[in-house]
Structures are given as C-alpha cells and as structure tokens.
Coordinates of C-alpha atoms and ligand atoms in Angstrom, one line a residue:
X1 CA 21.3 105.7 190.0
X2 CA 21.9 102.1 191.6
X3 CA 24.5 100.3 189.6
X4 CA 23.2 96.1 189.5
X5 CA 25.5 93.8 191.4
X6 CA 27.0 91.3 189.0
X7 CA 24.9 88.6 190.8
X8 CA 21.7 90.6 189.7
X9 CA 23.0 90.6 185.7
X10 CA 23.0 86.9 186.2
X11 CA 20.8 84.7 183.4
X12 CA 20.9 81.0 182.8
X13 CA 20.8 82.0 179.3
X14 CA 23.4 84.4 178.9
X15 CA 26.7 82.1 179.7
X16 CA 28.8 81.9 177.1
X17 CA 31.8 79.5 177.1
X18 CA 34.6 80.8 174.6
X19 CA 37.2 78.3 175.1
X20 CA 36.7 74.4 173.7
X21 CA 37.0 71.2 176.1
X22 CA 40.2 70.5 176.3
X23 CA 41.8 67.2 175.5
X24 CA 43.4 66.5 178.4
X25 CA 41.1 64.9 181.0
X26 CA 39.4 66.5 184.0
X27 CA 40.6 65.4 187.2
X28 CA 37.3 64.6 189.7
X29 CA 37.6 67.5 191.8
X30 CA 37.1 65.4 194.7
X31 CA 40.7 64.2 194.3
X32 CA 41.7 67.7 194.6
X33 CA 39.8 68.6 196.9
X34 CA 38.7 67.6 200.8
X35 CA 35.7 66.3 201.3
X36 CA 34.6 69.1 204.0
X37 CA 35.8 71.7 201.4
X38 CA 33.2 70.4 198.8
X39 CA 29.4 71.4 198.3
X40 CA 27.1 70.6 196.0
X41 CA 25.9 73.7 194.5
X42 CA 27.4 77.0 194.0
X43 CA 25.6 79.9 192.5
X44 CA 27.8 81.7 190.3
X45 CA 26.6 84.8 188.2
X46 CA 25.8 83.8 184.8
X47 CA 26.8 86.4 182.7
X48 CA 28.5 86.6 179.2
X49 CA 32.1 87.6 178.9
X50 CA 31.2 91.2 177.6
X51 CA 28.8 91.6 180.0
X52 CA 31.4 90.9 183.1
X53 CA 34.0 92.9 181.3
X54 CA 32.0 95.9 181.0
X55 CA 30.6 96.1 184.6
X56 CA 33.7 96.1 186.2
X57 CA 35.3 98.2 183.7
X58 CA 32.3 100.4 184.4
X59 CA 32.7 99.9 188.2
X60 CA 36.1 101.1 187.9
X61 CA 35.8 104.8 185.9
X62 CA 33.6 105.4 189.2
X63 CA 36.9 105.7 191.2
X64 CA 38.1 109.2 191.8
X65 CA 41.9 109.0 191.5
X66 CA 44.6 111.8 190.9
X67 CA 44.9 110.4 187.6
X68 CA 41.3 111.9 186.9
X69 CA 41.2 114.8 188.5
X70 CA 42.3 117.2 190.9
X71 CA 42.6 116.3 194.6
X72 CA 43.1 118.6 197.5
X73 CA 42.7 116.4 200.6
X74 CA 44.5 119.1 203.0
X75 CA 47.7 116.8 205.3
X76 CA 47.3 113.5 202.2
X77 CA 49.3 115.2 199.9
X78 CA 47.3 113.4 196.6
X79 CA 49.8 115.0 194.2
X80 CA 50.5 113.5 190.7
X81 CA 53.7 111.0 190.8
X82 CA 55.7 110.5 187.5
X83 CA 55.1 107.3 186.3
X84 CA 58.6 106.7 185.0
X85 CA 59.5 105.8 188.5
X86 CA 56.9 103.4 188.5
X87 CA 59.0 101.8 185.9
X88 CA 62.3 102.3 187.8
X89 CA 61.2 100.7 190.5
X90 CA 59.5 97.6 188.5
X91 CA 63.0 96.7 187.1
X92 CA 63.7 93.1 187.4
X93 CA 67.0 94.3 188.7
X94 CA 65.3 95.9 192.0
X95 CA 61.9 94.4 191.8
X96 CA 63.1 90.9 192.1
X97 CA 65.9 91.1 194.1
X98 CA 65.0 88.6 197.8
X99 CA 65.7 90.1 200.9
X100 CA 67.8 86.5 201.6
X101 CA 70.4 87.0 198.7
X102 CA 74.0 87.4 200.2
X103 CA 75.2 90.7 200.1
X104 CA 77.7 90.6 197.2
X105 CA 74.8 89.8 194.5
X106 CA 72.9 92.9 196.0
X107 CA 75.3 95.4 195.6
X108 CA 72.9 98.0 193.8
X109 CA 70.2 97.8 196.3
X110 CA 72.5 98.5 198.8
X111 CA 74.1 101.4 197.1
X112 CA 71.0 102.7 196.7
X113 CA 69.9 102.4 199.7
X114 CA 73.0 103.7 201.0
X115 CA 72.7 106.8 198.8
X116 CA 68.9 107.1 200.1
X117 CA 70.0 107.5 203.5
X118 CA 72.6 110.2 203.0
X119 CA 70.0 112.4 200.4
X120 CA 67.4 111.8 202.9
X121 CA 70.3 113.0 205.7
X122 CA 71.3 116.0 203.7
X123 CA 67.7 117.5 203.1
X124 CA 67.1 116.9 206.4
X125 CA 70.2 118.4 207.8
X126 CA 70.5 115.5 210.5
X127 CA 73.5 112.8 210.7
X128 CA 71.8 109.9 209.7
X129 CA 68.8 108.0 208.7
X130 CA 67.4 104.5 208.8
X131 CA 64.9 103.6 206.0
X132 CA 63.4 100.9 208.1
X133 CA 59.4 102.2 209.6
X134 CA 56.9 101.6 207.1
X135 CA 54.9 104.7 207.7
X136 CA 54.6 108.1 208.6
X137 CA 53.4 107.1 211.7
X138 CA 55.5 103.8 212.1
X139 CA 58.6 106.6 211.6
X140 CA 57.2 108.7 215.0
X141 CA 57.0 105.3 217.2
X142 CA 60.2 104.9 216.2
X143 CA 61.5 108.2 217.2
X144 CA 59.9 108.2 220.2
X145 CA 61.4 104.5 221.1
X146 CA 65.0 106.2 220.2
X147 CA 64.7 109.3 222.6
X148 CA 63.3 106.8 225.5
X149 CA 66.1 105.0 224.7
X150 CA 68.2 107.8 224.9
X151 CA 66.7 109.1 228.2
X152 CA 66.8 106.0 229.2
X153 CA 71.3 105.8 228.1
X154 CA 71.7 108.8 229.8
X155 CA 69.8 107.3 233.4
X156 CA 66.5 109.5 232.8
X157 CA 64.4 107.2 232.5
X158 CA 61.6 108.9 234.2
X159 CA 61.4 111.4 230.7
X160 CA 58.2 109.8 229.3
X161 CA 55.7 112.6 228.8
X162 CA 55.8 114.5 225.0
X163 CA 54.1 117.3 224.3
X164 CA 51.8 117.4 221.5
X165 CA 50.9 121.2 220.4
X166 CA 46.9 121.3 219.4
X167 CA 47.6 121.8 216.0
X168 CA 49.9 119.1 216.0
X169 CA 49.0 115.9 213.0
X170 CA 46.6 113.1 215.0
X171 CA 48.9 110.2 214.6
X172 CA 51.7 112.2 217.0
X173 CA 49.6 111.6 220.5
X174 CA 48.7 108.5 219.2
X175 CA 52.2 106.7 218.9
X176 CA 53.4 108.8 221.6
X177 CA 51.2 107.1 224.0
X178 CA 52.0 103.5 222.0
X179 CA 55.4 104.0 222.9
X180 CA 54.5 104.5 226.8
X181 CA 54.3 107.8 227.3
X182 CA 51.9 110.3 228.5
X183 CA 50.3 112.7 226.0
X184 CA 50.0 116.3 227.4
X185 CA 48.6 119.0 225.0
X186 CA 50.5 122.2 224.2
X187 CA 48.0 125.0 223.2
X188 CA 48.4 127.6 219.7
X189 CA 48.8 131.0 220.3
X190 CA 46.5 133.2 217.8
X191 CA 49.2 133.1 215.0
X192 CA 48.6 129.7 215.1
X193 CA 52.1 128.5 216.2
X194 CA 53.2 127.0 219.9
X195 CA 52.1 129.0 222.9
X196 CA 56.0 129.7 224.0
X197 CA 54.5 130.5 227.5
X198 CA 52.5 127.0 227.6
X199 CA 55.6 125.1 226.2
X200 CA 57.9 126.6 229.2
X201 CA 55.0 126.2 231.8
X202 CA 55.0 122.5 230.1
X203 CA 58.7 121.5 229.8
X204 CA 60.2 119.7 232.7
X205 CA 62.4 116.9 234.0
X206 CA 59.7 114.2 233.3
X207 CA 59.5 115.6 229.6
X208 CA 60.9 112.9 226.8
X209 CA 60.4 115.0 223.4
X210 CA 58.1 118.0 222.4
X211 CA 56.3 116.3 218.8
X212 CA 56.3 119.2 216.4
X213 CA 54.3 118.8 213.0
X214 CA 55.6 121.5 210.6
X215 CA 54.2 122.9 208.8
X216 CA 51.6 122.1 211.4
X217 CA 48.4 121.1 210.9
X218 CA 47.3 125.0 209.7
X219 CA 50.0 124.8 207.5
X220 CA 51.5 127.3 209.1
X221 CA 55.5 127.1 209.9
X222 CA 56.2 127.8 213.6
X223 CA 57.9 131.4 213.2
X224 CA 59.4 130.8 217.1
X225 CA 61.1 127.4 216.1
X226 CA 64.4 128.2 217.3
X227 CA 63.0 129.5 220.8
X228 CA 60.5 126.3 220.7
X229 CA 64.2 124.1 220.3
X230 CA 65.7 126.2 223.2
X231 CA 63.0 125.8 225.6
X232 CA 63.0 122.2 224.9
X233 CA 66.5 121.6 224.8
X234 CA 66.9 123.7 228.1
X235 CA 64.5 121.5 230.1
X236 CA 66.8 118.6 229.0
X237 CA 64.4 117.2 226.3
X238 CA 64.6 116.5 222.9
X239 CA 62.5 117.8 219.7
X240 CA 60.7 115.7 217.6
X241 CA 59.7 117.0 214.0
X242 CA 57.3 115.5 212.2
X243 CA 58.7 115.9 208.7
X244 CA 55.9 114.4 207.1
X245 CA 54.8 117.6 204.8
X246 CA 58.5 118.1 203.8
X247 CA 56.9 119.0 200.1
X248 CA 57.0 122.2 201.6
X249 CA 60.3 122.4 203.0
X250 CA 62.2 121.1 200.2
X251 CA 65.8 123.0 199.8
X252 CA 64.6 125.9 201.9
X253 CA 65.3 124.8 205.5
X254 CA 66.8 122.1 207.1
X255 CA 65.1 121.2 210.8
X256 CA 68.5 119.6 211.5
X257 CA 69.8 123.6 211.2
X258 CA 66.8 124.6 213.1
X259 CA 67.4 122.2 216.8
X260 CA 66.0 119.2 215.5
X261 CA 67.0 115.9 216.8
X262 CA 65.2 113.3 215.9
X263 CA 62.5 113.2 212.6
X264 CA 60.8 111.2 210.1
X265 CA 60.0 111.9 206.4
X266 CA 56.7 110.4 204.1
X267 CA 58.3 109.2 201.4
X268 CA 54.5 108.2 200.1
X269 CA 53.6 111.4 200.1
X270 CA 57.0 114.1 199.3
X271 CA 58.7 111.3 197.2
X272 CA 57.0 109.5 194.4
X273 CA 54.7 106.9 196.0
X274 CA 51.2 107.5 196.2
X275 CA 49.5 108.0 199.8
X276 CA 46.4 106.9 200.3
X277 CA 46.7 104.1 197.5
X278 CA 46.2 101.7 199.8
X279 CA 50.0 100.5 199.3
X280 CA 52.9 100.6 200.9
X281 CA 54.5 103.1 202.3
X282 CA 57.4 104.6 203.7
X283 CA 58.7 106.6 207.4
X284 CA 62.3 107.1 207.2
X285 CA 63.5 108.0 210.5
X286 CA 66.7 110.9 210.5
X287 CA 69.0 111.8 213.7
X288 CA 71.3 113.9 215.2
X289 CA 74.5 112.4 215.9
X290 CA 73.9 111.9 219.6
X291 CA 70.8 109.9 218.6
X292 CA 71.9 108.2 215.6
X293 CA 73.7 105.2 217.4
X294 CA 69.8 104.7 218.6
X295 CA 68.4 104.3 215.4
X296 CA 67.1 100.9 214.1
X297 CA 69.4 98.3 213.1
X298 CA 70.3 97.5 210.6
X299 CA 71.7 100.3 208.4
X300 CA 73.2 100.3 204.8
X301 CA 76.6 101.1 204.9
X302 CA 79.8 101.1 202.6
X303 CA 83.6 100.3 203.1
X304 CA 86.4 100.8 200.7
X305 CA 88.8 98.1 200.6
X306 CA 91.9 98.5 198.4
X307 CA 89.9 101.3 196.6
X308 CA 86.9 99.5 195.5
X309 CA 83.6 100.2 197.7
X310 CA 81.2 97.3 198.8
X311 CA 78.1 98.0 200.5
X312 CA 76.7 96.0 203.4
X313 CA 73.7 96.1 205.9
X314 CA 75.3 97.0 209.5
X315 CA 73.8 95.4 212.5
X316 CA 76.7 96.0 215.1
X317 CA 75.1 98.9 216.7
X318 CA 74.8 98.1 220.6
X319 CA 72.6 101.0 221.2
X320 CA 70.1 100.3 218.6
X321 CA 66.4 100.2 219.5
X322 CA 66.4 96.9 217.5
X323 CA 64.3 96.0 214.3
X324 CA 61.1 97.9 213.6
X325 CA 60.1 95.9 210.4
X326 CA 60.8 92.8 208.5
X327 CA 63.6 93.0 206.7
X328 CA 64.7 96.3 205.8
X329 CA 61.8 98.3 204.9
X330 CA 59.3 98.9 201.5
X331 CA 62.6 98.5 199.1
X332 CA 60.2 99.6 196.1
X333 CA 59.2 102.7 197.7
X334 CA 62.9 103.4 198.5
X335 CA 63.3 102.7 194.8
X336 CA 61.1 105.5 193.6
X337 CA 62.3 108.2 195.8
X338 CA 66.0 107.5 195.2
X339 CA 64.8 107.7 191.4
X340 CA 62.3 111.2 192.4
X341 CA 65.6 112.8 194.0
X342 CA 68.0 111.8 191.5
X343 CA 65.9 112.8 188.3
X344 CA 64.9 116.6 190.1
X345 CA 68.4 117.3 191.5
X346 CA 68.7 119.7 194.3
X347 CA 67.0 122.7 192.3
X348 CA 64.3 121.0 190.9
X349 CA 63.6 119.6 194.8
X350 CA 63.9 123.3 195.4
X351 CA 61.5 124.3 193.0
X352 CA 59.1 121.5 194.2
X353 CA 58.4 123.1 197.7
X354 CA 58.6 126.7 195.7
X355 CA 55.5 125.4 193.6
X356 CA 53.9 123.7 196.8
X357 CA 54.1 127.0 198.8
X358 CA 52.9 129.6 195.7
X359 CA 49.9 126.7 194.8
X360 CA 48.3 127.0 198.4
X361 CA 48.9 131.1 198.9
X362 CA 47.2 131.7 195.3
X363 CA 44.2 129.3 195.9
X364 CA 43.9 130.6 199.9
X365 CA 43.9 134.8 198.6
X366 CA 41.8 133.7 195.6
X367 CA 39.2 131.9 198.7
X368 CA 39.7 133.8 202.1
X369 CA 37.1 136.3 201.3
X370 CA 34.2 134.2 200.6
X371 CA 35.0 131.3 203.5
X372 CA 36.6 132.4 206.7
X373 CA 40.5 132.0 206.8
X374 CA 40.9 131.7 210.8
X375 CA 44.9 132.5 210.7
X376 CA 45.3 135.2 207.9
X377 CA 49.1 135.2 207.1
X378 CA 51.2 133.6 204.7
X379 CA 50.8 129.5 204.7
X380 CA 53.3 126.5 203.6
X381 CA 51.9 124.1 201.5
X382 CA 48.0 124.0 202.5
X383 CA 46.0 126.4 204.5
X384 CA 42.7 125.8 206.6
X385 CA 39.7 127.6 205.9
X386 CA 36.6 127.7 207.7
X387 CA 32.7 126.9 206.9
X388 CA 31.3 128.7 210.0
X389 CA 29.8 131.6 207.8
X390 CA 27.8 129.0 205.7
X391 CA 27.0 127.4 208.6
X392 CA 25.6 130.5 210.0
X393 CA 23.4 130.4 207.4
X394 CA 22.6 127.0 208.0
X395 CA 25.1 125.3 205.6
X396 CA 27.6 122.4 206.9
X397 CA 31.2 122.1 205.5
X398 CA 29.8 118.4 205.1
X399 CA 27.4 120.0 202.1
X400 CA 29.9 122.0 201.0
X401 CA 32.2 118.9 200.5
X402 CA 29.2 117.0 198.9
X403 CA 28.4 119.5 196.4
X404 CA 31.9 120.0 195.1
X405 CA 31.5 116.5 194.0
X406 CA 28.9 117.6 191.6
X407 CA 31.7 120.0 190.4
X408 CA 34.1 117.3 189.4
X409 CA 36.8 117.9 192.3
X410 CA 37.0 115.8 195.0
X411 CA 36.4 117.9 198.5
X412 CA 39.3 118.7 200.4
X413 CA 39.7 117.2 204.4
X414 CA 37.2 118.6 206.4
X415 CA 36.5 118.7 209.9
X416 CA 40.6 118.6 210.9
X417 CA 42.3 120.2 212.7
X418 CA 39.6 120.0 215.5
X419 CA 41.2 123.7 216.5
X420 CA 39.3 125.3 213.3
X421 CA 35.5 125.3 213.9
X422 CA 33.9 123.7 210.1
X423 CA 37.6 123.0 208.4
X424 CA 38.2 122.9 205.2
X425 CA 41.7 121.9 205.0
X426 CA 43.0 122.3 201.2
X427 CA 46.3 121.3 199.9
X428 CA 47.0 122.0 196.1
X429 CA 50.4 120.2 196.0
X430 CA 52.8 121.4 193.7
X431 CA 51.8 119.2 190.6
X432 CA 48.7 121.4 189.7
X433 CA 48.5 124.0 187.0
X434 CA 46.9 127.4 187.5
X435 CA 44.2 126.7 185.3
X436 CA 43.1 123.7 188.1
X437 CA 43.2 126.4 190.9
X438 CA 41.3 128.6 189.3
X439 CA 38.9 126.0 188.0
X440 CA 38.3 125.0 191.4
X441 CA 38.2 128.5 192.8
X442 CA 35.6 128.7 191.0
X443 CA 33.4 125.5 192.2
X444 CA 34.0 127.2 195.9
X445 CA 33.2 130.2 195.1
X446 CA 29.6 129.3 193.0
X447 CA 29.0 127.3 196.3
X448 CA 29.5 130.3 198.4
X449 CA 26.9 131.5 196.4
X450 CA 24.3 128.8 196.2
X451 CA 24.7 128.7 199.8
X452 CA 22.7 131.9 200.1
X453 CA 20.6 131.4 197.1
X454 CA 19.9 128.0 196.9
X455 CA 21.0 126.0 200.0
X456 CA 18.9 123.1 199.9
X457 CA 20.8 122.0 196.5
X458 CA 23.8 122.1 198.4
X459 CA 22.1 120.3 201.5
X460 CA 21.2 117.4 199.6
X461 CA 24.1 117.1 197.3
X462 CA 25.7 115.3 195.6
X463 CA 23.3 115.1 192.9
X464 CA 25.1 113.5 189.5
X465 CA 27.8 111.0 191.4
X466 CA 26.7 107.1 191.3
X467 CA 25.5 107.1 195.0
X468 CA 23.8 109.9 196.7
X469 CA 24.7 111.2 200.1
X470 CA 24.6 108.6 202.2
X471 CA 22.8 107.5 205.4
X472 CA 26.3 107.5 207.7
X473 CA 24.7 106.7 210.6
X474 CA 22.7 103.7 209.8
X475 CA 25.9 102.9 207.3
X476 CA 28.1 102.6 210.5
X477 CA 25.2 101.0 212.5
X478 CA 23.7 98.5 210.5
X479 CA 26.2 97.9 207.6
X480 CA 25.2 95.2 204.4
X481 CA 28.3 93.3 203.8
X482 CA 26.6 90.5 202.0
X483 CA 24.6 89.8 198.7
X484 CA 21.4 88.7 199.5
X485 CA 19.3 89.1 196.6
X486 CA 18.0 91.9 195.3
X487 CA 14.6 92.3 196.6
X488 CA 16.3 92.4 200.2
X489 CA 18.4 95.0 199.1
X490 CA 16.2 97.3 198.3
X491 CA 14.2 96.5 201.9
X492 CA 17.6 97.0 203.5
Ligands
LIG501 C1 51.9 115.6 209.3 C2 51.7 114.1 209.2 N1 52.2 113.3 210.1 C3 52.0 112.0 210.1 C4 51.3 111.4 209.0 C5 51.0 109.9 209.1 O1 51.6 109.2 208.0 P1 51.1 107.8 207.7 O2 49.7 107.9 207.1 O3 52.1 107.3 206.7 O4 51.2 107.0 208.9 C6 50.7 112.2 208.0 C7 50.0 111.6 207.0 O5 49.5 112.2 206.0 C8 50.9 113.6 208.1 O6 50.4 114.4 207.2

C-alpha cells in the first residue's frame, strides 16, 4: 500500500474556504514582506478541510508508540509512563517558571530540585548529585571530565585511558574518547561479566576510570563487582558505573555500597520521561564524596536561617568542572521524576525493579529453547538472545524483526551487543502484564516455526504494515527528500 502525499490529493476544485472575508483590510503583503522573500507563485495542495484532516490523522495511527502496543527495544527501556506526571510537570507553577527569575520567587523549583538531588543520592548510595547533563551520555562525559579533573587535583594527570568492558553500552567508548582519553577494551569472561584477569593485566598508572554498564549490555549484573572495584581502586583508578538501566536496580543495591565513585542515571528512561520520544532528556551525574566537589556547578542547595529554609543554586565550588548545560538542566524532566519517586515511595521503587527483573526471566525461560540464549543464567532487566539457529537455516534476525511486525509488536534491538552473533536484545520493562509476554511469546515462537516451514514469508516480511521492507541500501545511498511529483516517484 503507498499512502498519497498530500500534494498528490491536491484538486483545483476541492478548496474549500470555511471562514468569511474579514472586515478588516488586507495588508499588501509586500509591506510585510521583503522583496527577495516574495515569489509569484506557490503551489499549495488544494485539498478540502476534511480531506487534510483525515490524512494526517491517518498518517499519524501509522506510528508505533507504547501507547499502542507493546515495545521491547532491549537497552531503550520503551516502558509505559503515568501520564499524571505529564500533568505535574505542565503546571503553570513549574512549567512557566524562567530560568532568570531571582531566587526567592523560585523557591519550589529549587526545593524540588534540591530534593531530586538527595533521592537521586540516596538510591544511588553516592554523596551527591548534580542534575545538570542532558543525557545518558551527556551524564558519562561528565563523569569522565570529573575523574580527569580529579586525576588531574591529585597531580596524575597522565590517568587518561578508561577501560571499556565488550559488553559495555556504545555511548561509554564514545564520550570516553570525547573527553580525551584513550579507549582500551576489557574482554567478558563466558558468564558474561568482566574478565578479572584482563582487568588486572589492564589496570595501571595511566588508567583514569574503568566504565562499567550494569546491568551490562547482556543484562547480566557483574557477579565479581566488588573485586572489579578493588582491582580498580588498587591500581589507583576510579570506577565509573553507568547507571543508565537503574529500572533494574531499584531499592536492591546501591553501586555507591558496591565501590562506585562516580555515576550517572537516565531519568528518560527509569523515571517518567519517555526515551526515544525525540524530547528531552535527562543524565544526572552522582559522586562520592571525594569527587563531589568536582561535579558541575551549580548545585541546588538549602540554608536555614532563624529556622526557616531557603533554597538557592550554589556556584562557589572552586573545584567544579564548570557548566555542562545552559542553565540548570531539562527542569520538566526533573519535574516528572521528582513526581515518579514521590508517588511510588521507596517500596513501590522497590517493586518496580522486582517487576523489571521477573518480566525479562519469564519471557527469556518462556524463549531460550526455541532461539539460542548465549549466557544461560539468571538476567536483570533484559536478556539477549540469539538468531544463529534460524540463520543456520538461512533466516536473519533482520527477518525475524520484520515479521514480528506483522504480529503487532514492535521487534526488539537487534544486532547489539556486537559480542552476541544475530542479537535479539529484549527488554519487557516492568509496565507489561503477563498476558503481553505471553502474547508475544507467542509471535516468537510461531516465527521459530515459520522459519523452518515457511521461511520465505518471514524473508520478505513485513507483509500488512504501510511500507514493506525497505531497500536500506539504496535508502542510505540515494535518499528522496523532496516532492517531485508523483510520476517521478514512482521512477525513483
Ligand atoms: C546503558 C546505557 N548507557 C547509556 C545510554 C545513553 O543514554 P542517552 O541515550 O540518554 O544518551 C543508554 C541509553 O539507552 C543506555 O542504555
């Protein structure tokens, strides 16, 4: 099916105008406008009002969204977010409030953001926490610029290689070489957690941080994470966790317990914003004392005067890595995970990573014996399967994807972590009912089958989406990003 452009709907006949002439007189749009900004003709889309309002209201229920349906994309955590924070943090009081106002007409916003960064401290088990980076990833070039910094305090400056485990999340060797340092891979053992002998061959006097994802990648926690933090701590470094999946973690552990020093948190994914939207986002970055006076500046803070508290932002922090963002970070996003946090209390966060954990080990036992499960032992919150039997058998986990579309669910990440030959990287979240699982189950398992019985249906799916499998190839090659008629559409 090709759905018509609007430009293709277009018919001199069919405008329609609704509204009367006013009775207030034009201006010439040449008196509005410059003369170089002006053309003679423009060809609009003639279309009636019905018309328009259905083909974009049509274009739009072609969206997949979590509102619609179930959506395991394994590391996004695409889990359903209540929408009465959306309304908490569209408040006039909080949605309005300029980053310029003088502090005593702010007092909430602070308080809350206050608050914010001790929760976020607390569940972390660190000393404090600046609400500044922007993302998951702005959080980790952050936390690397704080333990340079640190290094650099302390007269090491020559610490400027992190170690990045295999399974580690893609964006860690990324900012760790933004920040100027030198990437050099740590590899799994067959557990799927750090190599300890790798890590001590590894960890030296040039070594800034080890960057640990945990869960990792696998979703697998790192059973040797207090070794890992001695071996790293012993060669003088400092550990990094990236905190990013902490929908699994929730009220069980705290990394701060565990040797931590330095970590960020998703608060679009664990907290109440939606990842992947599209919209902002949030990377808080929490530390351990001797790193704190590091973090960015500045940081919301409170002093009591003659028994009444006032809230301010504090910027004399010498040691301070500086600003990271404009302003003081994505205050609506704050707003809805302050709200998330206060409305689930500390049991209900603790049931949250309970529901996390018991949604991915049901779906991965209901799975592992039809698709290959490379690590076989308990995972957190997602677990990585693999395709290479269908492949075998001349199926991709690329069709596999595909055809679940033509089962209503949208296909979980495939293809990461690189250390899995055909991924399939699944993460339930915590949101989803056992009637989901099981529906989807299902889909995987029907697929398993119609690999074997009927494998070009799966090789050429999807079959009842609005566009077919794409061309990728020529898609990234020669891509159409302009409307030229539809004859040389169709020729394109
Ligand atoms: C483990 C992990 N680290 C880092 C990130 C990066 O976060 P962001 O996309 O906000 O930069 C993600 C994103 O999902 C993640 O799962």
């Amino acid at each position: 099916m090709t759905e018509p452009l609007i430009f293709e709907l277009s018919s001199p006949t069919r405008t329609t105008n609704y509204i009367d002439d006013g009775d207030v007189p034009a201006r010439d749009v040449a008196d509005l406008l410059p003369a170089d900004a002006l053309r003679e003709g423009l060809e609009l889309p003639e279309v009636t009002e019905p018309e328009l309002v259905r083909h974009f209201t049509r274009l739009s229920q072609f969206n997949y969204s979590v509102d619609t349906g179930f959506y395991p994309l394994g590391s996004c955590t695409m889990k359903y977010n209540p929408k009465v924070h959306e309304d908490v943090a569209s408040l006039d009081g909080l949605a309005r409030v300029h980053p310029l106002q003088p502090e005593a007409t702010v007092q909430g916003a602070l308080q809350l953001m206050f608050e914010l960064q001790e929760y976020l401290a607390e569940i972390s088990g660190l000393h404090a926490v600046s609400l500044q980076p922007a993302a998951g990833a702005h959080g980790e070039l952050t936390g690397v610029l704080m333990a340079r910094a640190y290094h650099r305090h302390r007269g090491e400056d020559q610490r400027r290689i992190v170690l990045v485990p295999d399974s580690a999340h893609g964006t860690n060797p990324a900012t760790a070489s933004m920040a100027g340092c030198r990437v050099v891979n740590v590899k799994s053992n067959a557990r799927g957690g750090v190599d300890l002998d790798d890590l001590r061959a590894l960890a030296g006097a040039e070594t800034a941080t080890l960057m640990l994802t945990i869960p990792n990648t696998l979703g697998l926690f790192d059973e040797n994470i207090l070794e890992i933090s001695d071996i790293v701590h012993h060669a003088g470094a400092l550990l990094y966790c990236d905190g990013a999946n902490m929908n699994a973690m929730l009220g069980q552990v705290k990394l701060g317990d565990l040797g931590c020093d330095i970590m960020h948190l998703n608060l679009h994914k664990t907290f109440s914003t939606p990842h992947g939207g599209g919209g902002p986002g949030a990377g808080p970055v929490a530390a351990a004392a001797p790193l704190a006076p590091f973090l960015p500046r500045p940081l919301a803070a409170s002093r009591s005067t003659t028994g009444t508290v006032a809230y301010y932002l504090d910027y004399d922090r010498p040691l301070s890595i500086g600003q990271v963002r404009s302003f003081y970070g994505n205050f609506g996003v704050m707003v809805r995970a302050y709200a998330y946090i206060r409305s689930l209390g500390p049991d209900g966060l603790r049931q949250v990573s309970e529901n996390a954990v018991l949604n991915a080990n049901y779906l991965m036992r209901r799975l592992k014996d039809v698709y290959d499960l490379p690590y076989d032992r308990g995972c957190m919150h997602e677990f990585v399967l693999s395709g290479r039997r269908q492949k075998a058998a001349g199926v991709r986990t690329l069709d596999i994807a595909k055809r679940l579309l033509d089962y209503g669910f949208h296909p979980p990440t495939i293809y990461f972590p690189l250390i899995v030959d055909e991924a399939l990287m699944i993460e339930p979240t915590e949101t989803e009912t056992r009637d989901t699982l099981d529906s989807f189950a299902r889909a995987l398992i029907e697929i398993a089958k119609e690999v074997v019985d009927k494998p070009e249906l799966v090789k050429t799916a999807p079959h009842s989406t609005p566009v077919g499998r794409l061309d990728e190839v020529t898609a990234a090659r020669h891509p159409i990003l302009r409307w030229s008629g539809a004859s040389e559409r169709r020729k394109g």
